[in-house]
Amino acid sequence: MTHIKTCCESIARSGFGTLQISDAMLQDYRKIVHGYSAISQATKASFSFVQDTDGFFPFGAEYSLSEEHPDLCERFCYWPVHASKRTAFEFIRSDFFSAVDTFERQISELAQELMDGICAEFGVPPLASMRLASYMQLCVYDAQAASSDRRFAQDPHEDGHLLSFIKPNREGLVLVRGGSLEPVRLLESEVAVLAGSLLTELSDYAIPAAYHAVLTPRKPVARSSLIYFVNPCPDQVLTGFCRRQAINLNRTVNARHTSFGNQPIQLL
């Protein structure tokens, strides 16, 4: 598709691009964002698996720079690799979870196609399936976050992944370019795609990681952002895009993951 190739070229050049999603994905996205508020605290408490970074996490459980400066949101994370361990929970039969599962399957296909295209830009072989090493995350910023005296609801940072697909329902996402902040504005059918530090390393520093942040709103308003974090398959021997030398990112993947306050990745 033309928009896939255009996005690949943009990421290879600048570390940032935008991508269109289907109407079906957009409908699932809306179900996820709008359905979160109906989930009870009891369900959130019971469907939380800290060791797997899976399920629900309370306000302030993750941070971008330091533990003393947490992100001003609560989270829901979904790893398909852990889905078989959750079959006893009634929550997985909810409309919300069904929308999450369907959206993840579709975004993972887009991610694979996009990563294959980026590899083609550099003339290297495509990566093995990344789905079981990757995960979705919904960040929900309460309207009261506006009362904070912080400039950022999420501090400036680069994601520790290959790619991050980000779809917020309100403004606030900004790219940090030097001393300036560049608002990310998306059409309803678009998702932002940001290169992470893993892709910078895999490309032998040819692709810059997209440094970004979330601004604290000036007025009390709730905000949600659905994100898909793409990690490489831990079993694949990777080759640097420019030097063409073998590179092992497994240790780096976990170092980046834990640096945000998460537990080490436990893949089946």
PDB file of N, CA and C in Angstrom, residues 41-104:
ATOM      1  N   GLN A  41     -13.640  -1.082  39.733  1.00  0.00           N
ATOM      2  CA  GLN A  41     -12.368  -1.145  40.455  1.00  0.00           C
ATOM      3  C   GLN A  41     -12.059  -2.572  40.884  1.00  0.00           C
ATOM      4  N   ALA A  42     -13.108  -3.332  41.202  1.00  0.00           N
ATOM      5  CA  ALA A  42     -12.904  -4.730  41.607  1.00  0.00           C
ATOM      6  C   ALA A  42     -12.307  -5.542  40.454  1.00  0.00           C
ATOM      7  N   THR A  43     -12.816  -5.312  39.238  1.00  0.00           N
ATOM      8  CA  THR A  43     -12.276  -6.011  38.072  1.00  0.00           C
ATOM      9  C   THR A  43     -10.835  -5.602  37.824  1.00  0.00           C
ATOM     10  N   LYS A  44     -10.562  -4.311  37.947  1.00  0.00           N
ATOM     11  CA  LYS A  44      -9.191  -3.820  37.735  1.00  0.00           C
ATOM     12  C   LYS A  44      -8.231  -4.453  38.747  1.00  0.00           C
ATOM     13  N   ALA A  45      -8.676  -4.569  39.986  1.00  0.00           N
ATOM     14  CA  ALA A  45      -7.816  -5.129  41.024  1.00  0.00           C
ATOM     15  C   ALA A  45      -7.549  -6.620  40.803  1.00  0.00           C
ATOM     16  N   SER A  46      -8.556  -7.332  40.331  1.00  0.00           N
ATOM     17  CA  SER A  46      -8.403  -8.790  40.162  1.00  0.00           C
ATOM     18  C   SER A  46      -7.672  -9.145  38.867  1.00  0.00           C
ATOM     19  N   PHE A  47      -7.780  -8.285  37.865  1.00  0.00           N
ATOM     20  CA  PHE A  47      -7.145  -8.562  36.573  1.00  0.00           C
ATOM     21  C   PHE A  47      -5.888  -7.703  36.433  1.00  0.00           C
ATOM     22  N   SER A  48      -4.928  -7.955  37.308  1.00  0.00           N
ATOM     23  CA  SER A  48      -3.671  -7.201  37.339  1.00  0.00           C
ATOM     24  C   SER A  48      -2.537  -8.178  37.625  1.00  0.00           C
ATOM     25  N   PHE A  49      -1.566  -8.237  36.714  1.00  0.00           N
ATOM     26  CA  PHE A  49      -0.502  -9.227  36.794  1.00  0.00           C
ATOM     27  C   PHE A  49       0.843  -8.519  36.652  1.00  0.00           C
ATOM     28  N   VAL A  50       1.350  -8.062  37.780  1.00  0.00           N
ATOM     29  CA  VAL A  50       2.524  -7.191  37.795  1.00  0.00           C
ATOM     30  C   VAL A  50       3.733  -7.858  37.161  1.00  0.00           C
ATOM     31  N   GLN A  51       3.960  -9.135  37.454  1.00  0.00           N
ATOM     32  CA  GLN A  51       5.146  -9.819  36.936  1.00  0.00           C
ATOM     33  C   GLN A  51       5.166  -9.877  35.411  1.00  0.00           C
ATOM     34  N   ASP A  52       3.978  -9.839  34.803  1.00  0.00           N
ATOM     35  CA  ASP A  52       3.869  -9.910  33.347  1.00  0.00           C
ATOM     36  C   ASP A  52       3.653  -8.544  32.695  1.00  0.00           C
ATOM     37  N   THR A  53       3.549  -7.490  33.497  1.00  0.00           N
ATOM     38  CA  THR A  53       3.154  -6.164  33.006  1.00  0.00           C
ATOM     39  C   THR A  53       1.884  -6.303  32.173  1.00  0.00           C
ATOM     40  N   ASP A  54       0.927  -7.020  32.707  1.00  0.00           N
ATOM     41  CA  ASP A  54      -0.290  -7.371  31.984  1.00  0.00           C
ATOM     42  C   ASP A  54      -1.500  -7.011  32.840  1.00  0.00           C
ATOM     43  N   GLY A  55      -2.586  -6.571  32.183  1.00  0.00           N
ATOM     44  CA  GLY A  55      -3.789  -6.218  32.918  1.00  0.00           C
ATOM     45  C   GLY A  55      -3.788  -4.763  33.353  1.00  0.00           C
ATOM     46  N   PHE A  56      -4.484  -4.491  34.456  1.00  0.00           N
ATOM     47  CA  PHE A  56      -4.685  -3.118  34.920  1.00  0.00           C
ATOM     48  C   PHE A  56      -3.617  -2.684  35.926  1.00  0.00           C
ATOM     49  N   PHE A  57      -3.240  -1.424  35.820  1.00  0.00           N
ATOM     50  CA  PHE A  57      -2.265  -0.840  36.745  1.00  0.00           C
ATOM     51  C   PHE A  57      -2.762   0.526  37.197  1.00  0.00           C
ATOM     52  N   PRO A  58      -2.634   0.822  38.499  1.00  0.00           N
ATOM     53  CA  PRO A  58      -3.197   2.069  39.034  1.00  0.00           C
ATOM     54  C   PRO A  58      -2.439   3.313  38.592  1.00  0.00           C
ATOM     55  N   PHE A  59      -3.017   4.428  38.902  1.00  0.00           N
ATOM     56  CA  PHE A  59      -2.435   5.739  38.599  1.00  0.00           C
ATOM     57  C   PHE A  59      -1.002   5.829  39.130  1.00  0.00           C
ATOM     58  N   GLY A  60      -0.105   6.283  38.271  1.00  0.00           N
ATOM     59  CA  GLY A  60       1.264   6.533  38.700  1.00  0.00           C
ATOM     60  C   GLY A  60       2.163   5.327  38.800  1.00  0.00           C
ATOM     61  N   ALA A  61       1.777   4.190  38.198  1.00  0.00           N
ATOM     62  CA  ALA A  61       2.589   2.967  38.330  1.00  0.00           C
ATOM     63  C   ALA A  61       3.755   2.902  37.356  1.00  0.00           C
ATOM     64  N   GLU A  62       3.794   3.801  36.389  1.00  0.00           N
ATOM     65  CA  GLU A  62       4.866   3.815  35.405  1.00  0.00           C
ATOM     66  C   GLU A  62       5.460   5.217  35.347  1.00  0.00           C
ATOM     67  N   TYR A  63       6.704   5.310  34.957  1.00  0.00           N
ATOM     68  CA  TYR A  63       7.347   6.621  34.854  1.00  0.00           C
ATOM     69  C   TYR A  63       8.257   6.651  33.636  1.00  0.00           C
ATOM     70  N   SER A  64       8.537   7.878  33.174  1.00  0.00           N
ATOM     71  CA  SER A  64       9.367   8.043  31.987  1.00  0.00           C
ATOM     72  C   SER A  64      10.794   8.444  32.317  1.00  0.00           C
ATOM     73  N   LEU A  65      10.976   9.157  33.432  1.00  0.00           N
ATOM     74  CA  LEU A  65      12.310   9.606  33.816  1.00  0.00           C
ATOM     75  C   LEU A  65      12.748   9.084  35.175  1.00  0.00           C
ATOM     76  N   SER A  66      11.886   9.243  36.178  1.00  0.00           N
ATOM     77  CA  SER A  66      12.247   8.804  37.524  1.00  0.00           C
ATOM     78  C   SER A  66      11.003   8.359  38.279  1.00  0.00           C
ATOM     79  N   GLU A  67      11.200   7.479  39.240  1.00  0.00           N
ATOM     80  CA  GLU A  67      10.092   6.945  40.032  1.00  0.00           C
ATOM     81  C   GLU A  67       9.371   8.037  40.805  1.00  0.00           C
ATOM     82  N   GLU A  68      10.090   9.104  41.142  1.00  0.00           N
ATOM     83  CA  GLU A  68       9.502  10.219  41.886  1.00  0.00           C
ATOM     84  C   GLU A  68       8.643  11.110  40.992  1.00  0.00           C
ATOM     85  N   HIS A  69       8.662  10.876  39.687  1.00  0.00           N
ATOM     86  CA  HIS A  69       7.916  11.699  38.735  1.00  0.00           C
ATOM     87  C   HIS A  69       7.089  10.790  37.830  1.00  0.00           C
ATOM     88  N   PRO A  70       6.074  10.104  38.386  1.00  0.00           N
ATOM     89  CA  PRO A  70       5.336   9.108  37.599  1.00  0.00           C
ATOM     90  C   PRO A  70       4.465   9.745  36.517  1.00  0.00           C
ATOM     91  N   ASP A  71       4.116   8.942  35.515  1.00  0.00           N
ATOM     92  CA  ASP A  71       3.169   9.385  34.504  1.00  0.00           C
ATOM     93  C   ASP A  71       1.809   9.585  35.162  1.00  0.00           C
ATOM     94  N   LEU A  72       1.090  10.620  34.753  1.00  0.00           N
ATOM     95  CA  LEU A  72      -0.184  10.968  35.389  1.00  0.00           C
ATOM     96  C   LEU A  72      -1.349  10.210  34.747  1.00  0.00           C
ATOM     97  N   CYS A  73      -1.241   8.883  34.739  1.00  0.00           N
ATOM     98  CA  CYS A  73      -2.286   8.068  34.122  1.00  0.00           C
ATOM     99  C   CYS A  73      -2.344   6.700  34.789  1.00  0.00           C
ATOM    100  N   GLU A  74      -3.446   6.004  34.551  1.00  0.00           N
ATOM    101  CA  GLU A  74      -3.518   4.592  34.878  1.00  0.00           C
ATOM    102  C   GLU A  74      -3.466   3.825  33.572  1.00  0.00           C
ATOM    103  N   ARG A  75      -3.212   2.498  33.647  1.00  0.00           N
ATOM    104  CA  ARG A  75      -2.938   1.742  32.430  1.00  0.00           C
ATOM    105  C   ARG A  75      -3.694   0.422  32.362  1.00  0.00           C
ATOM    106  N   PHE A  76      -3.901  -0.013  31.132  1.00  0.00           N
ATOM    107  CA  PHE A  76      -4.290  -1.391  30.877  1.00  0.00           C
ATOM    108  C   PHE A  76      -3.332  -1.930  29.830  1.00  0.00           C
ATOM    109  N   CYS A  77      -2.683  -3.065  30.117  1.00  0.00           N
ATOM    110  CA  CYS A  77      -1.734  -3.673  29.184  1.00  0.00           C
ATOM    111  C   CYS A  77      -2.246  -5.043  28.733  1.00  0.00           C
ATOM    112  N   TYR A  78      -1.975  -5.349  27.481  1.00  0.00           N
ATOM    113  CA  TYR A  78      -2.402  -6.638  26.934  1.00  0.00           C
ATOM    114  C   TYR A  78      -1.273  -7.260  26.116  1.00  0.00           C
ATOM    115  N   TRP A  79      -0.796  -8.412  26.604  1.00  0.00           N
ATOM    116  CA  TRP A  79       0.221  -9.203  25.905  1.00  0.00           C
ATOM    117  C   TRP A  79      -0.452 -10.468  25.379  1.00  0.00           C
ATOM    118  N   PRO A  80      -0.535 -10.673  24.074  1.00  0.00           N
ATOM    119  CA  PRO A  80      -1.151 -11.901  23.560  1.00  0.00           C
ATOM    120  C   PRO A  80      -0.420 -13.160  24.002  1.00  0.00           C
ATOM    121  N   VAL A  81       0.871 -13.037  24.302  1.00  0.00           N
ATOM    122  CA  VAL A  81       1.632 -14.204  24.724  1.00  0.00           C
ATOM    123  C   VAL A  81       1.127 -14.756  26.054  1.00  0.00           C
ATOM    124  N   HIS A  82       0.463 -13.922  26.856  1.00  0.00           N
ATOM    125  CA  HIS A  82      -0.031 -14.363  28.158  1.00  0.00           C
ATOM    126  C   HIS A  82      -1.527 -14.702  28.151  1.00  0.00           C
ATOM    127  N   ALA A  83      -2.174 -14.589  26.998  1.00  0.00           N
ATOM    128  CA  ALA A  83      -3.630 -14.756  26.935  1.00  0.00           C
ATOM    129  C   ALA A  83      -4.089 -16.119  27.436  1.00  0.00           C
ATOM    130  N   SER A  84      -3.327 -17.158  27.178  1.00  0.00           N
ATOM    131  CA  SER A  84      -3.744 -18.505  27.580  1.00  0.00           C
ATOM    132  C   SER A  84      -3.788 -18.675  29.098  1.00  0.00           C
ATOM    133  N   LYS A  85      -3.133 -17.795  29.827  1.00  0.00           N
ATOM    134  CA  LYS A  85      -3.117 -17.887  31.294  1.00  0.00           C
ATOM    135  C   LYS A  85      -4.316 -17.184  31.922  1.00  0.00           C
ATOM    136  N   ARG A  86      -5.153 -16.512  31.120  1.00  0.00           N
ATOM    137  CA  ARG A  86      -6.253 -15.695  31.660  1.00  0.00           C
ATOM    138  C   ARG A  86      -7.629 -16.283  31.379  1.00  0.00           C
ATOM    139  N   THR A  87      -7.694 -17.505  30.878  1.00  0.00           N
ATOM    140  CA  THR A  87      -8.969 -18.062  30.423  1.00  0.00           C
ATOM    141  C   THR A  87      -9.999 -18.224  31.535  1.00  0.00           C
ATOM    142  N   ALA A  88      -9.578 -18.292  32.785  1.00  0.00           N
ATOM    143  CA  ALA A  88     -10.524 -18.482  33.888  1.00  0.00           C
ATOM    144  C   ALA A  88     -11.224 -17.185  34.298  1.00  0.00           C
ATOM    145  N   PHE A  89     -10.768 -16.064  33.775  1.00  0.00           N
ATOM    146  CA  PHE A  89     -11.328 -14.771  34.176  1.00  0.00           C
ATOM    147  C   PHE A  89     -12.507 -14.389  33.281  1.00  0.00           C
ATOM    148  N   GLU A  90     -13.624 -14.055  33.916  1.00  0.00           N
ATOM    149  CA  GLU A  90     -14.818 -13.659  33.179  1.00  0.00           C
ATOM    150  C   GLU A  90     -14.578 -12.404  32.348  1.00  0.00           C
ATOM    151  N   PHE A  91     -13.658 -11.543  32.796  1.00  0.00           N
ATOM    152  CA  PHE A  91     -13.392 -10.280  32.120  1.00  0.00           C
ATOM    153  C   PHE A  91     -12.988 -10.466  30.660  1.00  0.00           C
ATOM    154  N   ILE A  92     -12.332 -11.575  30.333  1.00  0.00           N
ATOM    155  CA  ILE A  92     -11.879 -11.759  28.947  1.00  0.00           C
ATOM    156  C   ILE A  92     -13.049 -11.987  27.995  1.00  0.00           C
ATOM    157  N   ARG A  93     -14.253 -12.189  28.537  1.00  0.00           N
ATOM    158  CA  ARG A  93     -15.427 -12.338  27.681  1.00  0.00           C
ATOM    159  C   ARG A  93     -16.206 -11.026  27.548  1.00  0.00           C
ATOM    160  N   SER A  94     -15.647  -9.938  28.060  1.00  0.00           N
ATOM    161  CA  SER A  94     -16.303  -8.632  27.979  1.00  0.00           C
ATOM    162  C   SER A  94     -16.113  -8.009  26.602  1.00  0.00           C
ATOM    163  N   ASP A  95     -16.988  -7.058  26.257  1.00  0.00           N
ATOM    164  CA  ASP A  95     -16.876  -6.345  24.987  1.00  0.00           C
ATOM    165  C   ASP A  95     -15.563  -5.569  24.917  1.00  0.00           C
ATOM    166  N   PHE A  96     -15.141  -5.008  26.043  1.00  0.00           N
ATOM    167  CA  PHE A  96     -13.884  -4.246  26.081  1.00  0.00           C
ATOM    168  C   PHE A  96     -12.713  -5.143  25.705  1.00  0.00           C
ATOM    169  N   PHE A  97     -12.603  -6.290  26.347  1.00  0.00           N
ATOM    170  CA  PHE A  97     -11.481  -7.191  26.086  1.00  0.00           C
ATOM    171  C   PHE A  97     -11.529  -7.728  24.663  1.00  0.00           C
ATOM    172  N   SER A  98     -12.729  -8.005  24.168  1.00  0.00           N
ATOM    173  CA  SER A  98     -12.873  -8.491  22.804  1.00  0.00           C
ATOM    174  C   SER A  98     -12.350  -7.454  21.803  1.00  0.00           C
ATOM    175  N   ALA A  99     -12.662  -6.172  22.054  1.00  0.00           N
ATOM    176  CA  ALA A  99     -12.181  -5.104  21.173  1.00  0.00           C
ATOM    177  C   ALA A  99     -10.667  -4.981  21.249  1.00  0.00           C
ATOM    178  N   VAL A 100     -10.116  -5.124  22.457  1.00  0.00           N
ATOM    179  CA  VAL A 100      -8.662  -5.080  22.623  1.00  0.00           C
ATOM    180  C   VAL A 100      -8.001  -6.206  21.835  1.00  0.00           C
ATOM    181  N   ASP A 101      -8.539  -7.407  21.975  1.00  0.00           N
ATOM    182  CA  ASP A 101      -7.965  -8.574  21.291  1.00  0.00           C
ATOM    183  C   ASP A 101      -8.024  -8.420  19.767  1.00  0.00           C
ATOM    184  N   THR A 102      -9.148  -7.939  19.268  1.00  0.00           N
ATOM    185  CA  THR A 102      -9.303  -7.772  17.821  1.00  0.00           C
ATOM    186  C   THR A 102      -8.390  -6.677  17.291  1.00  0.00           C
ATOM    187  N   PHE A 103      -8.311  -5.560  18.011  1.00  0.00           N
ATOM    188  CA  PHE A 103      -7.455  -4.455  17.576  1.00  0.00           C
ATOM    189  C   PHE A 103      -5.996  -4.892  17.562  1.00  0.00           C
ATOM    190  N   GLU A 104      -5.602  -5.637  18.599  1.00  0.00           N
ATOM    191  CA  GLU A 104      -4.209  -6.081  18.683  1.00  0.00           C
ATOM    192  C   GLU A 104      -3.839  -6.977  17.503  1.00  0.00           C
TER     193      GLU A 104
END
